[in-house]
GROMACS .gro file of C-alpha atoms in nm:
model
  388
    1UNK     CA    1   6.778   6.378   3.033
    2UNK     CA    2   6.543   6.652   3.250
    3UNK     CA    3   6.608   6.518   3.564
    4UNK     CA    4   6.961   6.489   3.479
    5UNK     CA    5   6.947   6.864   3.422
    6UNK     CA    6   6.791   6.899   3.677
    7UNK     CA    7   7.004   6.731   3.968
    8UNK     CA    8   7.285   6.900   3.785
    9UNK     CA    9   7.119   7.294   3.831
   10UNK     CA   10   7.076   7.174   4.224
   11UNK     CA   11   7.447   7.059   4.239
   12UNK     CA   12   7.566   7.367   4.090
   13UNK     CA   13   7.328   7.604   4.330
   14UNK     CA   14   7.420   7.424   4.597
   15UNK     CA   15   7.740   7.479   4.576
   16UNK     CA   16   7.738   7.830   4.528
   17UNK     CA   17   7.521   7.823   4.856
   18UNK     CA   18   7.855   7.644   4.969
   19UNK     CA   19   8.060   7.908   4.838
   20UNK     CA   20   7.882   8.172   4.966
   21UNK     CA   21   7.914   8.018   5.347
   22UNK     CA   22   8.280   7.997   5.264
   23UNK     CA   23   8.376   8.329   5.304
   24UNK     CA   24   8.173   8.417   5.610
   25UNK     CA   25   8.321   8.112   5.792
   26UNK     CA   26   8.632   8.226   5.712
   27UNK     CA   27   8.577   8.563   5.873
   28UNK     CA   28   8.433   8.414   6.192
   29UNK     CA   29   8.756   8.181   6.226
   30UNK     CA   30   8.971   8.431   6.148
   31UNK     CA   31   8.854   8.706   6.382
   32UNK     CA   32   8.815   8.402   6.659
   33UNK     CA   33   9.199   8.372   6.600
   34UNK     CA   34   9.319   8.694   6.621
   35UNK     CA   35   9.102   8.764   6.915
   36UNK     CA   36   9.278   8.505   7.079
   37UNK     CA   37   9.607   8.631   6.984
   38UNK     CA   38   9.500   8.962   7.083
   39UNK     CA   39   9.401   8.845   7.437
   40UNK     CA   40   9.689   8.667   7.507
   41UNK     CA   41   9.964   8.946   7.380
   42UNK     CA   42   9.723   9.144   7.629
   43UNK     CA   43   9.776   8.895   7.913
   44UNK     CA   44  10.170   8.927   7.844
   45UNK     CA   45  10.160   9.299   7.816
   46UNK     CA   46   9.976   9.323   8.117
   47UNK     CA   47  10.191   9.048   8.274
   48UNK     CA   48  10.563   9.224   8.148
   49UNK     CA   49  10.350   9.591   8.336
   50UNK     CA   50  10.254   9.381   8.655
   51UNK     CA   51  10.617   9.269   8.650
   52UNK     CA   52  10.782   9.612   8.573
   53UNK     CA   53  10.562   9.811   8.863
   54UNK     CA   54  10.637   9.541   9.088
   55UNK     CA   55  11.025   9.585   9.052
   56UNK     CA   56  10.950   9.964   9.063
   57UNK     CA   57  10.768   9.897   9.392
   58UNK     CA   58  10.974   9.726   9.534
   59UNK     CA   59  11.158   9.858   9.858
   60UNK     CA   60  11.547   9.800   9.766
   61UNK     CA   61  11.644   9.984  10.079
   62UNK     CA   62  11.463   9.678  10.295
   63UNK     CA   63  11.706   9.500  10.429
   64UNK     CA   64  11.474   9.268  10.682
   65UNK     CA   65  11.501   8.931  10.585
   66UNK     CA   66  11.234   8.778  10.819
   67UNK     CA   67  11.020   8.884  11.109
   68UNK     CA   68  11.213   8.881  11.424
   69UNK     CA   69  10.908   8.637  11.548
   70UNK     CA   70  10.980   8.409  11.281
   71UNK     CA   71  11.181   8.170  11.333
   72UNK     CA   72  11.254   8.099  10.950
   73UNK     CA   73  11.158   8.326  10.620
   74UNK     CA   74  10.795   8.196  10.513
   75UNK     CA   75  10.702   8.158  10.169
   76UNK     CA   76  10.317   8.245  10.049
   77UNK     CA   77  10.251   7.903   9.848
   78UNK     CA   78  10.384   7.710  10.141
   79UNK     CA   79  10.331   7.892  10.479
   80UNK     CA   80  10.006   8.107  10.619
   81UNK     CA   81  10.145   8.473  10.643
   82UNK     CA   82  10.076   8.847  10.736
   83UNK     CA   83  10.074   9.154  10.525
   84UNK     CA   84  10.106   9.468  10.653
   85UNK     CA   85   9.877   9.798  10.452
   86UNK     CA   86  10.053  10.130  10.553
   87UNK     CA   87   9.880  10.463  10.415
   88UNK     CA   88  10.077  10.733  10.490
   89UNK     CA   89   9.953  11.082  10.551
   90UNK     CA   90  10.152  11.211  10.215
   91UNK     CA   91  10.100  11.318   9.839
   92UNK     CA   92  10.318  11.500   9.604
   93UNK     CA   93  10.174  11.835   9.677
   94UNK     CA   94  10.267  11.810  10.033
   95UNK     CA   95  10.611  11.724   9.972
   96UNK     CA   96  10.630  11.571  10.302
   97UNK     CA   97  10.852  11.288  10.243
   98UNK     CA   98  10.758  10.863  10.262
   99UNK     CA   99  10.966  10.835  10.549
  100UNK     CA  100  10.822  11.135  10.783
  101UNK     CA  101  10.420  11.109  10.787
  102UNK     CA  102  10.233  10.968  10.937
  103UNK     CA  103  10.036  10.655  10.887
  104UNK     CA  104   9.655  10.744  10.830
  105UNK     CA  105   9.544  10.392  10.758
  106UNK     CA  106   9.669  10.073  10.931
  107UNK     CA  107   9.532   9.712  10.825
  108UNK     CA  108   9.678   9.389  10.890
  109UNK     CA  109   9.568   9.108  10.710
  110UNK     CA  110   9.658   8.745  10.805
  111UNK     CA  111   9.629   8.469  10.521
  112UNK     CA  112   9.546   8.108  10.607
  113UNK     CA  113   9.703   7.909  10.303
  114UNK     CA  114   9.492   7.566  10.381
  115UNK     CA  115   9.158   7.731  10.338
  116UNK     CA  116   9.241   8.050  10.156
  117UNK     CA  117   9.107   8.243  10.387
  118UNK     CA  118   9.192   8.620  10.512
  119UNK     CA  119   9.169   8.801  10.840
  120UNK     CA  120   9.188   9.230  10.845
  121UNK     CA  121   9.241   9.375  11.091
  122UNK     CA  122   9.203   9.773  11.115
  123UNK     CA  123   9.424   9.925  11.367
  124UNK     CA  124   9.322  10.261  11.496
  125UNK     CA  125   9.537  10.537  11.377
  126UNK     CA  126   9.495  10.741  11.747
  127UNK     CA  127   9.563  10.391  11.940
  128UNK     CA  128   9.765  10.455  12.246
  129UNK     CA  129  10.022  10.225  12.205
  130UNK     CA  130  10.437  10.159  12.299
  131UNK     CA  131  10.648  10.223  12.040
  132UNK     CA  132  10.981  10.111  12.017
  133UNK     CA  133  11.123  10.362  11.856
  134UNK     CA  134  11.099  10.615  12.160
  135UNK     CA  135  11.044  10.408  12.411
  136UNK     CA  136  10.698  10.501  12.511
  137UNK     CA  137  10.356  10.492  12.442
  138UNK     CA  138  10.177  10.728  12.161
  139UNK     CA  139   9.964  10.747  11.926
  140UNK     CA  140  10.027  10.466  11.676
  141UNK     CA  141  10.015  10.723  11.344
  142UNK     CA  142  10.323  10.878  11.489
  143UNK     CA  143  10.541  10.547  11.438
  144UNK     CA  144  10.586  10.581  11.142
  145UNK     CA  145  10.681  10.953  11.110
  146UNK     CA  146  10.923  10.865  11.409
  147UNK     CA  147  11.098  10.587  11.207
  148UNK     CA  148  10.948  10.516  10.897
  149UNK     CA  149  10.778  10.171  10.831
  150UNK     CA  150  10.999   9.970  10.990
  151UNK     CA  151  10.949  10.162  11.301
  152UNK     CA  152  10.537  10.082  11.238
  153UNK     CA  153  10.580   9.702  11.133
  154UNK     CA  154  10.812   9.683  11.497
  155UNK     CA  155  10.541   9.868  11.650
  156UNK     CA  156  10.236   9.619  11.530
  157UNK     CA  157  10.407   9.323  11.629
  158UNK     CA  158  10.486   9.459  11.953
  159UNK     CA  159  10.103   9.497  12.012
  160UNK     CA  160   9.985   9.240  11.841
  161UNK     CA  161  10.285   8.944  11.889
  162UNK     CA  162  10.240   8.862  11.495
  163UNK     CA  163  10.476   8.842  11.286
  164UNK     CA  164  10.449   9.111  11.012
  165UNK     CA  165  10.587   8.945  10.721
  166UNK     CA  166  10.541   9.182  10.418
  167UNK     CA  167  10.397   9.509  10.414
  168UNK     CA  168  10.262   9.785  10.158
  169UNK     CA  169  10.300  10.098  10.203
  170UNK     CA  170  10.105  10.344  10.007
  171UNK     CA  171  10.062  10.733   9.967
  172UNK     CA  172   9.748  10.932   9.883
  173UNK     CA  173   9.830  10.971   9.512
  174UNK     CA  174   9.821  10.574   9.497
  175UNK     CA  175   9.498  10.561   9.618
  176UNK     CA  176   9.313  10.823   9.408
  177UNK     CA  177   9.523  10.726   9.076
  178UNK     CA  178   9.398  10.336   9.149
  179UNK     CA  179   9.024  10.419   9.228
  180UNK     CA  180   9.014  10.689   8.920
  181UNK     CA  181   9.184  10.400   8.719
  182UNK     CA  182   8.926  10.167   8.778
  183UNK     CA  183   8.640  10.424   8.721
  184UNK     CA  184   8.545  10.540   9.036
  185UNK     CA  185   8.381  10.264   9.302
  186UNK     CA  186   8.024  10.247   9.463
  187UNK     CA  187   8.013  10.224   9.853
  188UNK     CA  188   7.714  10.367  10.045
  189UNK     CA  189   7.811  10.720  10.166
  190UNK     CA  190   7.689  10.762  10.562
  191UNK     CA  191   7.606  11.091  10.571
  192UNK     CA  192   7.673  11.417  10.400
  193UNK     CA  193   8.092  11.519  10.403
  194UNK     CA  194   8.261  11.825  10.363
  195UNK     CA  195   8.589  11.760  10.380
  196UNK     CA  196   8.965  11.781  10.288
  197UNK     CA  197   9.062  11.686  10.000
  198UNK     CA  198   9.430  11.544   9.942
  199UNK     CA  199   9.579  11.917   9.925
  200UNK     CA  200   9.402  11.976  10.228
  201UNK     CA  201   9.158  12.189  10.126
  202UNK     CA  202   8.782  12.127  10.185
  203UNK     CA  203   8.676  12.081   9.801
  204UNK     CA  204   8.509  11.746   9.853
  205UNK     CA  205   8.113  11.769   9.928
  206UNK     CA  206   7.920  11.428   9.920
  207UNK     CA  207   7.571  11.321  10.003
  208UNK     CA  208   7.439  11.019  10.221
  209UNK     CA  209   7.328  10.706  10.020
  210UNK     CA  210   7.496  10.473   9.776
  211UNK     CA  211   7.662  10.609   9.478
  212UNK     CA  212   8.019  10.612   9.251
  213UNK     CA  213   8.279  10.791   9.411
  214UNK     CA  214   8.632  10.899   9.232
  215UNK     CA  215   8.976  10.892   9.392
  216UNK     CA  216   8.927  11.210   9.586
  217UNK     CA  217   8.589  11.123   9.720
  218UNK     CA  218   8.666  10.820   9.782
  219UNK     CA  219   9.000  10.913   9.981
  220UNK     CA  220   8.813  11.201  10.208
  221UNK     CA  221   8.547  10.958  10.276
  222UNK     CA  222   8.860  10.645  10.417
  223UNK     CA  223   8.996  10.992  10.600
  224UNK     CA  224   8.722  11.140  10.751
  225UNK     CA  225   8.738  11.117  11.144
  226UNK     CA  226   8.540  11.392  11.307
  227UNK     CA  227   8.134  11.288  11.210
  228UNK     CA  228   8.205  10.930  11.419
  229UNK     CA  229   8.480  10.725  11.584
  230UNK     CA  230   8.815  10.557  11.489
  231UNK     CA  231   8.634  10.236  11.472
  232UNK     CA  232   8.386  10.330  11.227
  233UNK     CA  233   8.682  10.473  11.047
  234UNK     CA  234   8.839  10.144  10.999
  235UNK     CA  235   8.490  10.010  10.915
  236UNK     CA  236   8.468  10.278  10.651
  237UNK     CA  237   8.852  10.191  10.485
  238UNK     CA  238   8.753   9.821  10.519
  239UNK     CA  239   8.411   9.887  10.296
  240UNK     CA  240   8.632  10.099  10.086
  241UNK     CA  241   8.906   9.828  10.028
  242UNK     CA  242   8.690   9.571   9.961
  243UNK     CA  243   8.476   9.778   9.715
  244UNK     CA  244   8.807   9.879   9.486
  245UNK     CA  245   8.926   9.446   9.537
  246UNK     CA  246   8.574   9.409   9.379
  247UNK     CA  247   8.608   9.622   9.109
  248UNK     CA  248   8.950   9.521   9.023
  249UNK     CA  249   8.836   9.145   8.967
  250UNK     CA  250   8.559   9.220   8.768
  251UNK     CA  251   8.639   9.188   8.402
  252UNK     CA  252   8.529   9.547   8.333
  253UNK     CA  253   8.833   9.676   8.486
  254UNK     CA  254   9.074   9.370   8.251
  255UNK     CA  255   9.139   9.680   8.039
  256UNK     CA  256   9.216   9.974   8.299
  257UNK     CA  257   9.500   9.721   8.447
  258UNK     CA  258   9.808   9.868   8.303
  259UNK     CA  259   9.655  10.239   8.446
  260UNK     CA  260   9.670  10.055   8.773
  261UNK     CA  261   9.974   9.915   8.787
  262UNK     CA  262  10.159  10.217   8.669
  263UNK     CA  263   9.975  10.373   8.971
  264UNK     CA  264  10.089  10.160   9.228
  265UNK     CA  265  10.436  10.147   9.070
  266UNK     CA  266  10.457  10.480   9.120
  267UNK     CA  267  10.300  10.519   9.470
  268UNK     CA  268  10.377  10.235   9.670
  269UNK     CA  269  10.678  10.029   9.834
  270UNK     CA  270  10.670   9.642   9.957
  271UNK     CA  271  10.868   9.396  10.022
  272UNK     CA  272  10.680   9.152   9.853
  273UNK     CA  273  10.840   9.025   9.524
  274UNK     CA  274  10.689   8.990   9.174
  275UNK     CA  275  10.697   8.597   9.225
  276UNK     CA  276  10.568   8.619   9.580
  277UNK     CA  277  10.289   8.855   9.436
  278UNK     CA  278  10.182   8.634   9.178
  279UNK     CA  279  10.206   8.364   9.481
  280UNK     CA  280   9.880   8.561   9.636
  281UNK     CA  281   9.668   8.458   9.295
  282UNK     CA  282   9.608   8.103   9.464
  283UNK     CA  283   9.349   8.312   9.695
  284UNK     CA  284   9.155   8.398   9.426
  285UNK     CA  285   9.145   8.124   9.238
  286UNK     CA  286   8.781   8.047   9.322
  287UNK     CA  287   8.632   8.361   9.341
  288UNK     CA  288   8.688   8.640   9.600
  289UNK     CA  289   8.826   8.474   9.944
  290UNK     CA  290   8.623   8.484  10.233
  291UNK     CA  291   8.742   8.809  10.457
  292UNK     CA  292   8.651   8.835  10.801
  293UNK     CA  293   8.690   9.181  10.936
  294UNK     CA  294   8.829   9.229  11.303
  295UNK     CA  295   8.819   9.520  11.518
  296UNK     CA  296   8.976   9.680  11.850
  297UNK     CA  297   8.779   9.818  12.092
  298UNK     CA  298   8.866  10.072  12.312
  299UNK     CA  299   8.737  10.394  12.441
  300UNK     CA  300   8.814  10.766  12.363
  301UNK     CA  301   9.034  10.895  12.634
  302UNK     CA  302   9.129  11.301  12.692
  303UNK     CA  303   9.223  11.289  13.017
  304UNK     CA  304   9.562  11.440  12.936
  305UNK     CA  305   9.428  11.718  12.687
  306UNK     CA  306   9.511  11.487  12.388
  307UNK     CA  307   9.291  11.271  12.253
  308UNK     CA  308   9.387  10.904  12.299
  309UNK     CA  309   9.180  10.607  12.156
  310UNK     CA  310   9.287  10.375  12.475
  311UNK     CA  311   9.234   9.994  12.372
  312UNK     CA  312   9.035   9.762  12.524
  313UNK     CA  313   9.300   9.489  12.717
  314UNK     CA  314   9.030   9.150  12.741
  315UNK     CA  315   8.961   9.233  12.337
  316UNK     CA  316   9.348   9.317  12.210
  317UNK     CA  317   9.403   8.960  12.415
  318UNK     CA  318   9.143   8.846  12.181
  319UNK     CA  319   9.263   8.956  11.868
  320UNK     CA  320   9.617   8.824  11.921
  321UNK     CA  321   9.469   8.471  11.952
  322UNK     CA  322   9.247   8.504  11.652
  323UNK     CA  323   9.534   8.631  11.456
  324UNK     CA  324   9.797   8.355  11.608
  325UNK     CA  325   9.530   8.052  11.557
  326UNK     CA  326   9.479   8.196  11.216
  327UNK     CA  327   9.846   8.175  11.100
  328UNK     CA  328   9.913   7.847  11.289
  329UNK     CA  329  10.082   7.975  11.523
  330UNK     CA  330  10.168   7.946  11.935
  331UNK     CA  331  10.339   8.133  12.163
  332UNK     CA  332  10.605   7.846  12.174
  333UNK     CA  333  10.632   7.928  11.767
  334UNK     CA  334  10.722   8.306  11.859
  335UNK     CA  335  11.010   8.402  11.942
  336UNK     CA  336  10.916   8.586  12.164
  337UNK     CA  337  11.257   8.640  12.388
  338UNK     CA  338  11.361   8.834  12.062
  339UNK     CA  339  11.109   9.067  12.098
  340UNK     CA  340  11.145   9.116  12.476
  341UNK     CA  341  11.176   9.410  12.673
  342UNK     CA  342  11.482   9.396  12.904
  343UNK     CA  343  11.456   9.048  12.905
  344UNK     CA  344  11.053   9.002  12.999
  345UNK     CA  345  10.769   8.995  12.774
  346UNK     CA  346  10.659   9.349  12.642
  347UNK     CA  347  10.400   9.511  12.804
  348UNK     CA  348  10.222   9.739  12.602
  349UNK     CA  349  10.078   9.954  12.927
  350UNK     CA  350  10.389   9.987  13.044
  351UNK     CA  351  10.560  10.345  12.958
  352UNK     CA  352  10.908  10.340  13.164
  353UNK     CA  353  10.992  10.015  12.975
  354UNK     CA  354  11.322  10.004  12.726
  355UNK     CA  355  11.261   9.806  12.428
  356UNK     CA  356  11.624   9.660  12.382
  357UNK     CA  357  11.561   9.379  12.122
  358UNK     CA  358  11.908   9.186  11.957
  359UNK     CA  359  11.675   9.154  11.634
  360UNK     CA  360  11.538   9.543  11.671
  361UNK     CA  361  11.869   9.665  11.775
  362UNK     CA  362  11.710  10.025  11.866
  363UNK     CA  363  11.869  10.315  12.040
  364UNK     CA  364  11.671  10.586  12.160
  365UNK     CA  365  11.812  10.934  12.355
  366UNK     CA  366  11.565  11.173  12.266
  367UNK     CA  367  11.494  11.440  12.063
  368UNK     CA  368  11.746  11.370  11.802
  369UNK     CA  369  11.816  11.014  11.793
  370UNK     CA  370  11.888  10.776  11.556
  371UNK     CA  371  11.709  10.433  11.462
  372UNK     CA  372  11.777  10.122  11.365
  373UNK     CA  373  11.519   9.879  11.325
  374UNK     CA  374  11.459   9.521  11.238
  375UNK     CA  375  11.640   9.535  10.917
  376UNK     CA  376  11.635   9.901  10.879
  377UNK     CA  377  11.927  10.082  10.632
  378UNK     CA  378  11.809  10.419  10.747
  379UNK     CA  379  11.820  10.646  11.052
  380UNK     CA  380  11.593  10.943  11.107
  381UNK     CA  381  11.626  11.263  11.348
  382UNK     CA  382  11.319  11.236  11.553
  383UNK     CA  383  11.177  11.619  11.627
  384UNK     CA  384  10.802  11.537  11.532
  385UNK     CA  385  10.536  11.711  11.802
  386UNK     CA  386  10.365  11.402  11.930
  387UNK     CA  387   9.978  11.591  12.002
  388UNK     CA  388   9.900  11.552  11.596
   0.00000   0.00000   0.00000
């Protein structure tokens, strides 16, 4: 009869024990669930924000339907391809309009779909180069406040014979409301700045070494041109592109996303759908892709009492077959005799030469004229002084 009793008070305690566990369990499961629901009505928020800034961003007044070296319209899950990064000289306080600045930051980056891999190139922004627009060389910033982007993406592939096959272009208040969104990056700081600042006034003061940098900073450090050359320049807005891709995949920033997005659909036009974006998440997949950063060389050049950064022939050769073997591509793949000059091959040295393209369909008579580019809906008066 005791040990009956016994067994019975362990029983009992036990399951209170039981009971007790009950509740806590309960808890755990429950908040387990609704994190998960929380996360994923995050993920679709976050998707329905990546999908409304895309449609924001994108260009409606782009008209091009392929590269004019393409033979067809590539697709990013199929085909390797080329994106074009544009940052124009321009913010809302300088009111200077998307379509007449200049472009202060040039990148091309080529995208190998078999092994994921990417290719940037910096380009310059004082490269002597021909431009179709005018019909002569200048300095390649001044493309695009001749004719816009189209007149810069005609430009590139003129230089380069690549196919430019999308292309963003972004102003200064993209950039600063992206790196501000992500809270700030770190890149190593080369020496001590004072420079502009977006309004163009020198506010910005940094010191040399490796430290967190806001929009602002981080924007007169990618400007900065006057302490070293245009190549360290591009070096510079490669180390600061990479450091805000960094910061933007780690999971610290999973929350600052929809700040991002509405920056960029405020700031920034492409051509690039929101299905062909979401296309570009294959690269990623396993960790960042490797990037290998390309160069031009050249040499400063101020012979005509404007400073020139004159490229290097033996290394632009170079790059154009790095950049064609990367994408797959031959010169029998180009089409080449679209994107001919009278008939011949373009020669970017040469400065009497017409650029009469059936795909560019350009007419140039001066101060004045009127473009229309590869695809372009637009046509801009051309008065800009070409010594900027």
């Amino acid at each position: 009869m005791t040990n009956s009793r016994v067994q019975a008070k362990k029983e009992k305690k036990s399951l209170k024990k039981k009971k007790k566990k009950h509740p806590v369990l309960k808890t755990f499961l429950v908040l387990l669930i609704l994190a998960v629901i929380a996360t994923g009505s995050y993920a679709f928020y976050l998707f329905k924000q990546g999908e409304k800034a895309a449609n924001k961003a994108y260009d409606t007044s782009n008209t091009r339907e392929k590269s004019a070296l393409r033979e067809e319209k590539v697709e990013p899950l199929k085909d390797n391809i080329s994106i074009l990064f544009v940052g124009i000289d321009d913010s809302e306080a300088r009111e200077q309009g998307s379509d007449h600045s200049r472009s202060d930051a040039l990148m091309l980056a080529t995208l190998n779909n078999k092994d994921k891999s990417v290719k940037l190139l910096s380009i310059p922004r004082d490269s002597y180069v021909y431009i179709p627009y005018v019909g002569h060389e200048d300095k390649i910033t001044h493309a695009h406040a001749y004719g816009g982007t189209q007149a810069t993406i005609d430009t590139v592939e003129n230089l380069l014979n690549v196919p430019v096959d999308y292309y963003y272009r972004l102003n200064f208040d993209a950039f600063i409301e992206i790196v501000d969104a992500l809270g700030g990056i770190k890149v190593n700081v080369p020496y001590a700045l004072h420079e502009l600042d977006e309004n163009d006034k020198r506010t910005v003061n940094l010191k040399p070494g490796k430290q967190l940098l806001n929009g602002r900073e981080a924007l007169a450090l990618a400007r900065t041109r006057h302490q070293d050359s245009d190549i360290k320049r591009g070096e510079r807005q490669q180390m600061i592109l990479e450091a805000i891709i960094k910061k933007a995949s780690s999971v610290t920033s999973l929350t600052k996303y929809d700040d991002i997005l509405a920056a960029v659909g405020n700031n920034m036009k492409t051509n690039m759908t929101f299905d062909e974006m979401k296309s570009l998440a294959a690269y990623i997949k396993g960790g960042m892709p490797k990037v290998d950063s390309l160069s031009l060389k050249g040499y400063d050049d101020m012979s005509t009492g404007v400073y020139y950064y004159k490229l290097d022939t033996n290394n632009l050769a170079e790059i154009k077959q790095t950049l064609q073997k990367h994408l797959g591509l031959t010169e029998n793949d180009l089409n080449t005799q679209d994107n001919s000059t009278d008939g011949t091959q373009t020669d970017t040295n040469n400065s009497s030469s017409e650029y009469n393209s059936s795909q560019q369909s350009s007419s140039y008579s001066g101060s004045g004229s009127t473009y229309s580019g590869s695809g372009s809906s637009s046509s801009y008066s051309s008065d800009y002084n070409s010594n900027n």
